Short mmCIF file of C-alpha atoms in Angstrom, two decimals:
data_model
loop_
_atom_site.label_atom_id
_atom_site.label_comp_id
_atom_site.label_asym_id
_atom_site.label_seq_id
_atom_site.Cartn_x
_atom_site.Cartn_y
_atom_site.Cartn_z
CA MET A 1 108.68 151.86 -73.95
CA VAL A 2 107.93 153.44 -77.50
CA GLN A 3 107.69 151.59 -80.94
CA ASP A 4 107.15 152.89 -84.48
CA SER A 5 103.46 152.94 -85.02
CA GLN A 6 103.37 151.17 -88.51
CA LYS A 7 105.86 148.43 -87.14
CA GLU A 8 103.81 147.97 -84.15
CA LEU A 9 100.68 147.51 -86.03
CA GLN A 10 102.28 144.58 -88.07
CA ASP A 11 103.65 143.17 -84.88
CA LEU A 12 100.14 143.43 -83.15
CA SER A 13 98.61 141.53 -86.24
CA SER A 14 101.11 138.82 -86.03
CA VAL A 15 100.51 138.43 -82.46
CA HIS A 16 96.69 138.41 -83.04
CA GLN A 17 97.08 135.59 -85.70
CA PHE A 18 99.14 133.60 -83.05
CA TYR A 19 96.68 133.98 -80.43
CA LEU A 20 93.72 133.10 -82.68
CA GLY A 21 95.44 129.91 -83.86
CA LEU A 22 96.18 129.03 -80.28
CA LEU A 23 92.79 129.65 -79.08
CA GLU A 24 90.83 128.00 -81.95
CA LYS A 25 92.90 124.91 -81.73
CA GLY A 26 92.20 124.38 -78.09
CA LEU A 27 88.30 125.28 -78.57
CA GLY A 28 87.89 123.22 -81.68
CA HIS A 29 85.99 126.04 -83.34
CA THR A 30 86.56 129.58 -84.81
CA LEU A 31 86.67 132.75 -82.57
CA PRO A 32 84.33 135.57 -83.35
CA VAL A 33 86.37 138.66 -83.94
CA PRO A 34 84.96 142.33 -83.79
CA ALA A 35 84.99 143.91 -87.16
CA GLU A 36 87.27 146.71 -85.92
CA VAL A 37 89.57 144.14 -84.82
CA LYS A 38 89.53 142.38 -88.30
CA LYS A 39 90.20 145.69 -89.97
CA ALA A 40 93.24 146.38 -87.88
CA SER A 41 94.58 142.88 -88.09
CA GLU A 42 94.28 142.73 -91.81
CA LYS A 43 96.27 146.01 -92.02
CA GLN A 44 93.63 148.01 -93.73
CA THR A 45 95.64 151.24 -93.09
CA ALA A 46 93.10 153.66 -94.81
CA GLY A 47 92.22 154.85 -91.20
CA ASP A 48 94.47 156.19 -88.53
CA VAL A 49 97.25 153.69 -87.77
CA ALA A 50 97.40 154.81 -84.04
CA GLU A 51 93.54 154.14 -83.68
CA LEU A 52 93.86 150.90 -85.38
CA SER A 53 96.69 149.75 -83.03
CA SER A 54 94.90 150.99 -80.12
CA GLU A 55 91.79 148.80 -81.03
CA LEU A 56 93.91 145.78 -81.58
CA ARG A 57 95.87 146.27 -78.32
CA HIS A 58 92.64 146.32 -76.33
CA TRP A 59 91.40 143.22 -77.99
CA LEU A 60 94.77 141.51 -77.42
CA ASP A 61 94.46 142.52 -73.72
CA LEU A 62 91.43 140.21 -73.60
CA LEU A 63 93.09 137.35 -75.41
CA ASP A 64 96.08 137.59 -72.92
CA LEU A 65 93.56 136.64 -70.22
CA ALA A 66 92.52 133.46 -72.29
CA THR A 67 96.09 132.05 -72.79
CA THR A 68 98.61 130.79 -70.44
CA PRO A 69 102.48 130.77 -70.49
CA PRO A 70 102.56 127.06 -71.08
CA LEU A 71 100.22 127.39 -74.01
CA VAL A 72 102.61 130.14 -75.51
CA ARG A 73 105.71 128.03 -74.80
CA ASP A 74 104.40 124.86 -76.46
CA ALA A 75 103.20 126.78 -79.57
CA LEU A 76 106.30 128.49 -80.08
CA LYS A 77 108.21 125.11 -80.50
CA VAL A 78 106.30 124.19 -83.57
CA LEU A 79 106.71 127.54 -85.42
CA PRO A 80 108.86 127.30 -88.51
CA SER A 81 110.55 130.72 -87.93
CA PHE A 82 111.33 133.32 -85.27
CA ASP A 83 109.37 136.02 -86.86
CA THR A 84 106.32 135.53 -84.61
CA ALA A 85 108.51 135.08 -81.51
CA HIS A 86 110.11 138.42 -82.37
CA SER A 87 106.74 140.09 -82.75
CA LEU A 88 105.56 138.59 -79.56
CA LEU A 89 108.75 139.88 -77.89
CA ARG A 90 108.22 143.38 -79.17
CA TYR A 91 104.58 143.22 -78.19
CA PHE A 92 105.38 142.45 -74.52
CA ALA A 93 108.46 144.73 -74.35
CA GLY A 94 106.44 147.57 -75.73
CA LYS A 95 103.71 147.44 -73.23
CA ALA A 96 106.11 146.48 -70.42
CA SER A 97 103.22 145.06 -68.10
CA VAL A 98 103.97 144.20 -64.55
CA ARG A 99 101.44 141.62 -64.61
CA SER A 100 102.82 138.06 -63.75
CA GLY A 101 101.18 136.48 -66.64
CA ASP A 102 102.61 138.78 -69.13
CA ARG A 103 106.16 138.43 -67.55
CA ASP A 104 105.81 134.57 -67.52
CA LYS A 105 104.97 134.60 -71.20
CA THR A 106 108.02 136.85 -71.97
CA ASP A 107 110.05 134.37 -70.00
CA CYS A 108 108.92 131.65 -72.38
CA ILE A 109 109.62 133.66 -75.48
CA ILE A 110 113.21 134.79 -74.65
CA THR A 111 113.95 131.18 -73.22
CA HIS A 112 112.69 129.93 -76.56
CA LEU A 113 114.97 132.18 -78.61
CA PHE A 114 118.10 131.56 -76.37
CA ARG A 115 117.80 127.83 -76.75
CA LYS A 116 117.80 128.18 -80.56
CA PRO A 117 120.96 130.17 -81.62
CA PRO A 118 120.87 131.28 -85.21
CA ASP A 119 123.14 129.04 -87.49
CA ASN A 120 125.95 130.02 -89.91
CA PRO A 121 127.80 130.66 -87.42
CA ALA A 122 126.27 130.19 -83.94
CA GLN A 123 126.22 133.31 -82.33
CA TRP A 124 126.32 132.00 -78.81
CA HIS A 125 126.38 128.45 -77.28
CA ARG A 126 124.00 127.17 -74.83
CA PRO A 127 126.02 126.42 -71.60
CA GLU A 128 125.95 123.02 -70.05
CA ILE A 129 123.85 122.76 -66.76
CA ASP A 130 127.17 122.40 -64.66
CA ALA A 131 128.83 125.28 -66.47
CA ASN A 132 130.50 127.82 -64.40
CA TYR A 133 129.27 131.53 -64.18
CA TYR A 134 131.64 133.11 -66.60
CA THR A 135 130.55 130.84 -69.35
CA VAL A 136 127.02 131.35 -68.73
CA SER A 137 127.59 135.24 -68.66
CA GLN A 138 129.54 135.06 -71.98
CA ALA A 139 126.40 133.37 -73.54
CA ALA A 140 124.03 135.95 -72.03
CA ILE A 141 126.10 138.78 -73.36
CA ALA A 142 125.99 137.25 -77.05
CA PHE A 143 122.18 136.73 -76.73
CA GLU A 144 121.84 140.42 -75.45
CA ALA A 145 123.18 141.62 -78.90
CA GLU A 146 120.50 139.65 -80.53
CA LEU A 147 117.83 141.11 -78.21
CA TYR A 148 119.07 144.48 -79.11
CA ARG A 149 118.60 143.71 -82.77
CA ALA A 150 115.08 142.30 -82.27
CA LEU A 151 114.08 145.12 -80.00
CA ALA A 152 115.63 147.84 -82.15
CA ASP A 153 112.21 149.48 -83.03
CA VAL A 154 111.09 149.57 -79.18
CA GLN A 155 112.85 152.35 -77.41
CA SER A 156 113.52 151.48 -73.79
CA ASP A 157 114.80 153.53 -70.79
CA SER A 158 118.06 152.70 -69.07
CA ILE A 159 118.01 150.48 -66.13
CA PRO A 160 117.92 152.18 -62.75
CA GLN A 161 121.02 151.46 -60.56
CA GLU A 162 118.91 149.56 -58.10
CA HIS A 163 117.78 147.32 -60.58
CA LEU A 164 121.21 146.67 -61.90
CA HIS A 165 122.28 145.51 -58.24
CA LEU A 166 119.34 143.14 -58.42
CA LEU A 167 120.60 141.62 -61.74
CA ARG A 168 123.94 140.92 -59.99
CA GLU A 169 122.10 138.52 -57.68
CA PHE A 170 122.12 136.00 -60.54
CA GLU A 171 125.68 135.15 -60.11
CA TYR A 172 124.96 134.14 -56.36
CA LEU A 173 122.05 132.17 -57.61
CA TYR A 174 124.24 130.15 -59.93
CA GLN A 175 126.64 129.46 -57.20
CA GLU A 176 123.73 128.00 -55.26
CA LEU A 177 122.47 126.08 -58.19
CA GLU A 178 125.91 124.20 -58.53
CA GLU A 179 125.42 122.82 -55.03
CA PHE A 180 122.05 121.05 -55.94
CA ARG A 181 122.42 117.35 -56.36
CA HIS A 182 119.04 116.10 -55.60
CA PHE A 183 115.40 117.33 -56.43
CA ASP A 184 114.37 117.76 -52.71
CA GLN A 185 117.43 120.37 -52.43
CA ILE A 186 115.96 122.64 -55.07
CA MET A 187 112.37 122.41 -53.46
CA ASP A 188 113.49 122.96 -49.89
CA SER A 189 115.88 126.09 -51.04
CA GLY A 190 112.84 127.96 -52.17
CA ILE A 191 114.86 129.17 -55.16
CA VAL A 192 112.03 129.17 -57.80
CA GLN A 193 109.97 131.51 -55.74
CA ARG A 194 113.12 133.82 -54.96
CA VAL A 195 113.90 134.13 -58.63
CA ARG A 196 110.17 134.97 -59.45
CA GLU A 197 110.31 137.65 -56.62
CA LEU A 198 113.58 138.89 -58.08
CA LYS A 199 111.93 139.24 -61.48
CA GLN A 200 108.95 140.88 -60.04
CA SER A 201 111.22 143.43 -58.27
CA LEU A 202 112.73 144.45 -61.63
CA GLY A 203 109.33 146.02 -62.62
CA LYS A 204 109.55 147.56 -66.10
CA SER A 205 113.26 146.98 -66.17
CA PHE A 206 112.57 143.31 -66.60
CA TYR A 207 111.86 143.94 -70.48
CA HIS A 208 115.25 145.64 -70.96
CA PRO A 209 117.45 143.55 -73.24
CA ASP A 210 120.22 143.52 -70.51
CA SER A 211 117.77 141.94 -68.10
CA LEU A 212 116.16 139.60 -70.63
CA ALA A 213 119.63 138.29 -71.63
CA ILE A 214 120.66 137.47 -68.02
CA VAL A 215 117.08 135.89 -67.47
CA ALA A 216 116.88 133.79 -70.50
CA ALA A 217 120.40 132.23 -69.77
CA TRP A 218 119.08 131.52 -66.19
CA ASN A 219 115.80 130.02 -67.43
CA ASP A 220 117.64 127.76 -69.72
CA VAL A 221 120.32 126.30 -67.49
CA PHE A 222 118.11 126.10 -64.18
CA GLY A 223 115.05 124.71 -66.30
CA ARG A 224 117.24 121.93 -67.53
CA LYS A 225 118.92 121.11 -64.20
CA PHE A 226 115.27 121.18 -62.65
CA ASP A 227 114.15 118.49 -65.32
CA VAL A 228 117.14 116.29 -64.89
CA LEU A 229 116.82 116.15 -61.05
CA PHE A 230 113.05 115.80 -61.22
CA HIS A 231 113.42 112.72 -63.46
CA ASP A 232 116.17 111.19 -61.45
CA ALA A 233 113.79 111.69 -58.27
CA THR A 234 110.86 110.09 -59.98
CA LYS A 235 112.89 107.37 -61.48
CA GLN A 236 114.19 106.40 -57.93
CA ILE A 237 110.62 106.70 -56.43
CA LYS A 238 108.96 104.45 -59.01
CA THR A 239 111.86 101.69 -58.87
CA PHE A 240 111.49 101.66 -55.08
CA ALA A 241 107.65 101.18 -55.47
CA GLU A 242 108.18 98.42 -57.96
CA HIS A 243 110.82 96.66 -55.77
CA ILE A 244 108.34 96.60 -52.74
CA GLN A 245 105.63 95.16 -54.90
CA LYS A 246 107.85 92.52 -56.44
CA GLU A 247 108.72 91.43 -53.03
CA GLY A 248 105.19 90.74 -52.09
CA GLY A 249 104.34 94.18 -50.29
CA SER A 250 101.08 95.90 -50.57
CA ILE A 251 100.42 98.97 -52.44
CA LEU A 252 98.78 100.36 -49.12
CA SER A 253 101.96 99.72 -47.16
CA ARG A 254 103.10 102.87 -45.47
CA VAL A 255 106.67 104.03 -46.51
CA ASP A 256 106.97 107.29 -44.19
CA GLY A 257 104.13 108.73 -42.31
CA ASP A 258 101.01 108.94 -44.47
CA ILE A 259 103.20 108.18 -47.69
CA THR A 260 102.09 104.77 -49.17
CA VAL A 261 103.58 102.52 -52.00
CA GLN A 262 100.39 103.52 -53.95
CA HIS A 263 101.50 107.23 -53.91
CA LEU A 264 104.94 106.50 -55.05
CA SER A 265 103.71 104.15 -58.14
CA GLN A 266 101.32 106.97 -59.17
CA VAL A 267 103.94 109.64 -59.65
CA GLU A 268 103.71 111.33 -63.19
CA THR A 269 106.53 113.19 -64.90
CA GLY A 270 105.62 114.33 -68.49
CA GLU A 271 102.17 116.12 -67.76
CA LEU A 272 103.67 117.63 -64.39
CA LEU A 273 106.63 119.18 -66.33
CA ALA A 274 104.41 120.48 -68.95
CA GLU A 275 102.39 122.38 -66.28
CA ASP A 276 103.21 125.94 -65.27
CA TYR A 277 105.22 125.87 -62.07
CA GLN A 278 102.79 128.09 -60.16
CA TYR A 279 100.12 125.61 -60.78
CA ALA A 280 102.10 122.54 -60.33
CA GLN A 281 104.22 123.43 -57.21
CA ASP A 282 102.16 121.50 -54.85
CA GLU A 283 102.69 118.26 -56.96
CA PHE A 284 106.47 119.15 -57.06
CA ARG A 285 106.59 119.53 -53.34
CA LYS A 286 104.78 115.89 -52.99
CA VAL A 287 107.63 114.50 -55.43
CA SER A 288 110.22 116.01 -53.13
CA ARG A 289 108.46 114.52 -49.97
CA TYR A 290 108.34 110.99 -51.84
CA GLN A 291 112.09 111.34 -52.55
CA LYS A 292 113.19 112.01 -49.02
CA ALA A 293 110.95 109.03 -47.78
CA VAL A 294 112.59 106.78 -50.27
CA ASP A 295 116.20 107.99 -49.53
CA ASN A 296 115.53 107.25 -45.84
CA LYS A 297 114.31 103.74 -46.48
CA ARG A 298 117.30 103.16 -49.18
CA THR A 299 120.03 104.42 -46.85
CA GLY A 300 118.64 102.87 -43.71
CA VAL A 301 116.96 104.77 -40.79
CA ARG A 302 118.60 105.52 -37.65
CA ALA A 303 116.13 106.64 -34.99
CA PRO A 304 115.94 106.89 -31.28
CA ALA A 305 114.93 103.59 -29.47
CA PRO A 306 112.24 103.57 -26.90
CA ALA A 307 113.43 104.55 -23.46
CA ALA A 308 111.27 102.14 -21.50
CA SER A 309 111.25 99.12 -23.77
CA SER A 310 111.22 96.86 -20.69
CA ALA A 311 107.91 98.15 -19.83
CA VAL A 312 106.61 96.04 -22.55
CA ALA A 313 104.14 93.27 -21.12
CA SER A 314 103.64 89.89 -22.86
CA PRO A 315 100.12 88.83 -23.72
CA ASP A 316 100.53 86.01 -20.93
CA ALA A 317 101.50 88.60 -18.13
CA PRO A 318 98.98 89.33 -15.47
CA SER A 319 96.93 92.41 -15.83
CA LEU A 320 98.31 95.04 -13.25
CA PRO A 321 96.82 98.37 -12.81
CA ARG A 322 99.10 101.17 -14.50
CA PRO A 323 99.64 104.51 -13.06
CA THR A 324 97.58 107.28 -14.62
CA ILE A 325 99.39 110.10 -16.31
CA PRO A 326 98.05 113.52 -15.41
CA PRO A 327 97.01 116.06 -17.90
CA PRO A 328 99.19 119.03 -18.35
CA GLU A 329 98.91 121.49 -15.40
CA GLY A 330 95.98 123.89 -15.78
CA THR A 331 93.94 121.63 -17.99
CA PRO A 332 90.82 119.80 -16.72
CA PRO A 333 91.19 115.99 -16.48
CA LEU A 334 91.13 114.20 -19.79
CA ALA A 335 88.13 112.16 -18.96
CA ALA A 336 86.12 115.05 -18.20
CA SER A 337 84.17 117.27 -20.62
CA ALA A 338 85.95 119.73 -22.89
CA GLY A 339 86.27 123.40 -21.93
CA GLY A 340 89.37 123.70 -20.04
CA ALA A 341 92.57 125.31 -21.21
CA ALA A 342 96.27 124.73 -20.58
CA ALA A 343 97.84 127.06 -18.01
CA PRO A 344 100.93 129.08 -18.69
CA ALA A 345 103.99 127.08 -18.92
CA ARG A 346 105.85 126.35 -15.59
CA PRO A 347 109.65 126.75 -16.31
CA THR A 348 111.51 123.35 -15.68
CA THR A 349 114.33 121.46 -16.48
CA VAL A 350 114.22 117.87 -17.44
CA SER A 351 117.02 115.69 -16.36
CA SER A 352 119.32 114.15 -18.93
CA ALA A 353 118.53 110.83 -17.58
CA THR A 354 114.93 111.24 -18.19
CA VAL A 355 114.57 112.24 -21.92
CA THR A 356 118.08 112.01 -23.46
CA PRO A 357 117.62 109.81 -26.66
CA GLU A 358 119.80 106.85 -27.05
CA VAL A 359 120.45 106.75 -30.76
CA LEU A 360 120.86 103.13 -32.17
CA ALA A 361 120.39 101.38 -35.50
CA VAL A 362 116.95 99.79 -35.56
CA MET A 363 115.33 96.97 -37.24
CA PRO A 364 112.94 97.99 -40.11
CA SER A 365 109.78 97.37 -38.06
CA GLN A 366 111.03 99.95 -35.62
CA ALA A 367 111.86 102.17 -38.34
CA VAL A 368 108.40 101.88 -39.72
CA ASN A 369 106.94 102.65 -36.20
CA ASN A 370 108.99 105.64 -36.02
CA ALA A 371 107.88 106.85 -39.40
CA VAL A 372 104.23 106.43 -38.34
CA GLN A 373 104.90 108.56 -35.18
CA GLU A 374 106.31 111.29 -37.39
CA GLY A 375 103.34 111.22 -39.75
CA LYS A 376 101.14 111.65 -36.55
CA ILE A 377 103.14 114.69 -35.50
CA HIS A 378 102.83 116.05 -39.01
CA SER A 379 99.04 115.49 -38.97
CA ALA A 380 98.70 116.99 -35.62
CA ARG A 381 100.58 120.01 -36.92
CA GLN A 382 98.38 120.42 -39.95
CA GLN A 383 95.22 119.84 -37.88
CA ILE A 384 96.10 122.85 -35.48
CA LYS A 385 97.04 124.96 -38.51
CA GLU A 386 93.66 124.42 -39.99
CA HIS A 387 91.90 125.28 -36.78
CA VAL A 388 94.06 128.49 -36.38
CA ARG A 389 93.34 129.68 -39.75
CA SER A 390 89.73 128.66 -40.39
CA ALA A 391 88.45 129.46 -36.99
CA THR A 392 85.09 131.49 -37.30
CA ASP A 393 85.91 133.89 -34.43
CA GLN A 394 89.57 134.65 -34.82
CA LYS A 395 89.58 135.69 -31.13
CA LEU A 396 89.06 132.04 -30.26
CA ALA A 397 91.64 130.85 -32.69
CA HIS A 398 94.18 130.09 -29.80
CA MET A 399 91.79 127.68 -28.07
CA VAL A 400 92.64 124.27 -29.84
CA PRO A 401 90.27 121.19 -29.09
CA VAL A 402 92.50 118.37 -28.40
CA LYS A 403 90.63 115.29 -27.37
CA LYS A 404 88.55 115.89 -24.31
CA THR A 405 90.37 119.08 -23.51
CA LYS A 406 91.63 122.35 -25.16
CA LEU A 407 95.12 123.42 -25.77
CA THR A 408 95.82 127.35 -25.42
CA LEU A 409 98.27 128.52 -27.80
CA SER A 410 100.38 131.58 -26.93
CA PRO A 411 100.23 134.74 -29.26
CA ALA A 412 103.46 133.70 -30.71
CA GLU A 413 102.45 130.16 -31.34
CA VAL A 414 99.20 131.43 -33.08
CA GLU A 415 101.34 133.65 -35.46
CA ALA A 416 103.58 130.88 -36.38
CA TYR A 417 100.50 128.83 -37.38
CA ARG A 418 99.05 131.76 -39.34
CA ALA A 419 102.26 132.60 -41.24
CA ASP A 420 102.84 131.01 -44.69
CA TYR A 421 106.45 130.45 -45.16
CA GLU A 422 106.39 127.19 -47.08
CA GLY A 423 109.33 126.49 -49.34
CA GLU A 424 111.25 129.45 -47.93
CA LYS A 425 114.59 128.96 -46.36
CA SER A 426 115.04 131.72 -43.88
CA PHE A 427 115.16 132.42 -40.13
CA ARG A 428 111.53 133.31 -39.91
CA ALA A 429 110.47 130.08 -41.74
CA SER A 430 112.67 127.95 -39.37
CA TYR A 431 111.20 129.85 -36.29
CA ALA A 432 107.71 129.21 -37.37
CA ALA A 433 108.45 125.66 -38.21
CA ILE A 434 109.86 124.75 -35.00
CA MET A 435 107.14 126.73 -32.84
CA MET A 436 104.63 124.72 -34.67
CA THR A 437 106.19 121.31 -34.19
CA ILE A 438 106.64 122.08 -30.41
CA VAL A 439 102.87 122.72 -30.16
CA ALA A 440 102.32 119.43 -32.30
CA TYR A 441 104.35 117.62 -29.66
CA LEU A 442 102.42 118.70 -26.84
CA SER A 443 99.12 117.88 -28.76
CA ARG A 444 100.29 114.36 -29.46
CA MET A 445 101.30 113.83 -25.99
CA ILE A 446 97.72 114.79 -24.72
CA VAL A 447 96.23 112.55 -27.27
CA GLU A 448 98.33 109.53 -26.32
CA VAL A 449 98.14 110.21 -22.55
CA ASP A 450 94.43 110.02 -23.00
CA GLU A 451 94.40 106.75 -24.62
CA TYR A 452 97.09 105.37 -22.34
CA ASN A 453 94.97 106.29 -19.24
CA GLN A 454 91.77 104.64 -20.74
CA LYS A 455 93.75 101.26 -21.30
CA ALA A 456 95.96 101.36 -18.23
CA GLY A 457 94.22 98.37 -16.63
CA SER A 458 94.50 96.11 -19.65
CA ALA A 459 97.24 93.52 -20.11
CA TYR A 460 98.65 95.10 -23.26
CA LEU A 461 96.41 97.39 -24.84
CA TRP A 462 98.28 100.26 -23.20
CA LYS A 463 101.41 99.46 -25.06
CA PRO A 464 100.98 101.21 -28.33
CA HIS A 465 100.31 104.34 -26.49
CA ALA A 466 103.27 103.98 -24.20
CA ASP A 467 105.54 103.28 -27.23
CA ALA A 468 103.96 106.51 -28.86
CA LEU A 469 104.81 108.45 -25.73
CA ASN A 470 108.44 107.07 -25.32
CA TYR A 471 109.01 108.05 -29.02
CA LEU A 472 107.97 111.56 -28.23
CA LEU A 473 110.16 111.71 -25.23
CA THR A 474 113.17 110.31 -26.78
CA THR A 475 112.97 112.85 -29.61
CA LEU A 476 112.16 115.57 -27.28
CA ASP A 477 115.82 116.36 -26.39
CA ARG A 478 116.64 116.69 -30.26
CA LEU A 479 113.88 119.25 -30.58
CA ASN A 480 115.18 121.18 -27.57
CA MET A 481 118.54 121.32 -29.26
CA GLU A 482 117.13 122.75 -32.27
CA ALA A 483 115.17 125.22 -30.40
CA GLN A 484 118.15 126.42 -28.29
CA GLN A 485 120.08 126.85 -31.71
CA LEU A 486 117.34 128.99 -33.17
CA MET A 487 116.97 130.93 -29.94
CA ALA A 488 120.69 131.75 -30.05
CA VAL A 489 120.39 133.03 -33.55
CA ALA A 490 117.39 135.01 -32.39
CA ARG A 491 119.38 136.82 -29.67
CA ALA A 492 122.14 137.46 -31.88
CA ARG A 493 119.91 139.24 -34.28
CA GLY A 494 118.38 141.30 -31.45
CA LEU A 495 115.14 139.32 -31.42
CA ALA A 496 115.02 138.76 -27.68
CA ASP A 497 111.20 138.56 -27.80
CA LYS A 498 111.12 135.52 -30.20
CA ALA A 499 113.86 133.76 -27.96
CA THR A 500 111.60 134.35 -24.94
CA ALA A 501 108.55 133.09 -26.75
CA LEU A 502 110.25 129.93 -28.00
CA GLN A 503 111.73 129.05 -24.48
CA ALA A 504 108.09 129.30 -22.97
CA SER A 505 106.87 126.88 -25.61
CA ILE A 506 109.66 124.47 -25.25
CA ASP A 507 109.47 124.58 -21.50
CA LYS A 508 105.63 124.01 -21.62
CA VAL A 509 106.12 120.65 -23.50
CA LYS A 510 109.22 119.56 -21.39
CA ASP A 511 107.37 120.12 -18.40
CA TYR A 512 104.47 117.86 -19.35
CA GLY A 513 107.12 115.32 -20.78
CA LYS A 514 108.80 115.06 -17.48
CA THR A 515 105.70 114.07 -15.90
CA VAL A 516 104.92 111.42 -18.68
CA SER A 517 108.47 110.18 -18.53
CA GLN A 518 108.36 109.72 -14.59
CA THR A 519 104.97 107.89 -14.87
CA LEU A 520 106.33 105.54 -17.64
CA GLN A 521 109.44 104.79 -15.62
CA ALA A 522 107.32 103.92 -12.51
CA ALA A 523 105.10 101.66 -14.51
CA GLU A 524 108.32 99.64 -15.57
CA HIS A 525 109.15 98.82 -12.03
#
């Protein structure tokens, strides 16, 4: 993009003053400025204008690294006019940088301008967050005319056809946005990252007025809906935490898995929304998890009941030796030293009478126990992921220590744990997630079997471990159904190798689960 030299020098000087004010306010002292830059910024044009502009551009490249999009966004809100915002816009459009930081700052500038239509009369109206796509597109078209006026001195190339096709994707994104009713839906959809990737794919076309207008309208509508759903979620979370404490509950009480009442009560809103999404996304994901946990508690949890509940021994019952559950075939005895490895899966079918779950409404105590078991499955999954990704020798990453043995992962399982599809809503993300969960199930069974065997001769110390194994068994059928559905999708897409790998993994855990189930049923009698 090309801009008139004299006009560009004026804009660069304006941007320089804006950056200096921003940084000096943050630092609390003045910023030393090179003499050549002072000369350029003070518009001493006795020298060559192009040379002065070059000096100033190089200096601004450095200041760009010292400023962040949130800083620019917040500073724009207190400016008395749009002059500096327009200079900033021409500055970024002129250099058309593909760096994410420059693109994010441009995002902040155009969104600021879109949210403040000129008065007398208003040239466009900001659409409501539930407005249809036609209304939004009309506002974008009106704003586009404003951008053409602001960028009149910056000559831009026409948008390539492939980038025009990318811009049409925003219509489908609006349709998806209309369906969101809860904050966790936004987070689970991965829509924020998808839009970022779309913007990145536009390359330098991102800075064309046509693109900027569409992006600004999206930023405005999506940003407001994100804020509304986020505030709703945090309000529900905090209200739930306050209710638990008013009823006499401890702040250390577990709500779901490793989530406690204390976690819910410490959720912040203002500071989090002020952060750049890229830095705060982990915290946003936490809020999404908390909202799901609260929703589960508020609406009532329906979970599988233990299949062998009659095996519970009372404290007064005589101590009877309990059958010992063998480890997965191919692994050394769990009481022996580590160093063994699981053998390849032996295809088998578990009878429905063995592990079909009976879904019943359960008392809160059972719901809490189920949440604890889910938390342990999640923890096992995270521990295996950490081992696979951080193994000193990646050739041994497939050998995962589990209690006193080692669990051998298949190449497909290792690949699933190495992949990073968090927040993505796609086949590959679902495939990796279920593969990791299957391995986590087998890991949890191995751990609980070890504990069960160690306490099999006690009166009732074995019971928590039998309950844990019952939970894993009664939910295994559901996991198998999900795996079968995903295998069907894989085969339909011609990914027979992925379907085969997934079948091998589910067979391995079902095979061991059958042995565990038969042992628990024998103990019942």
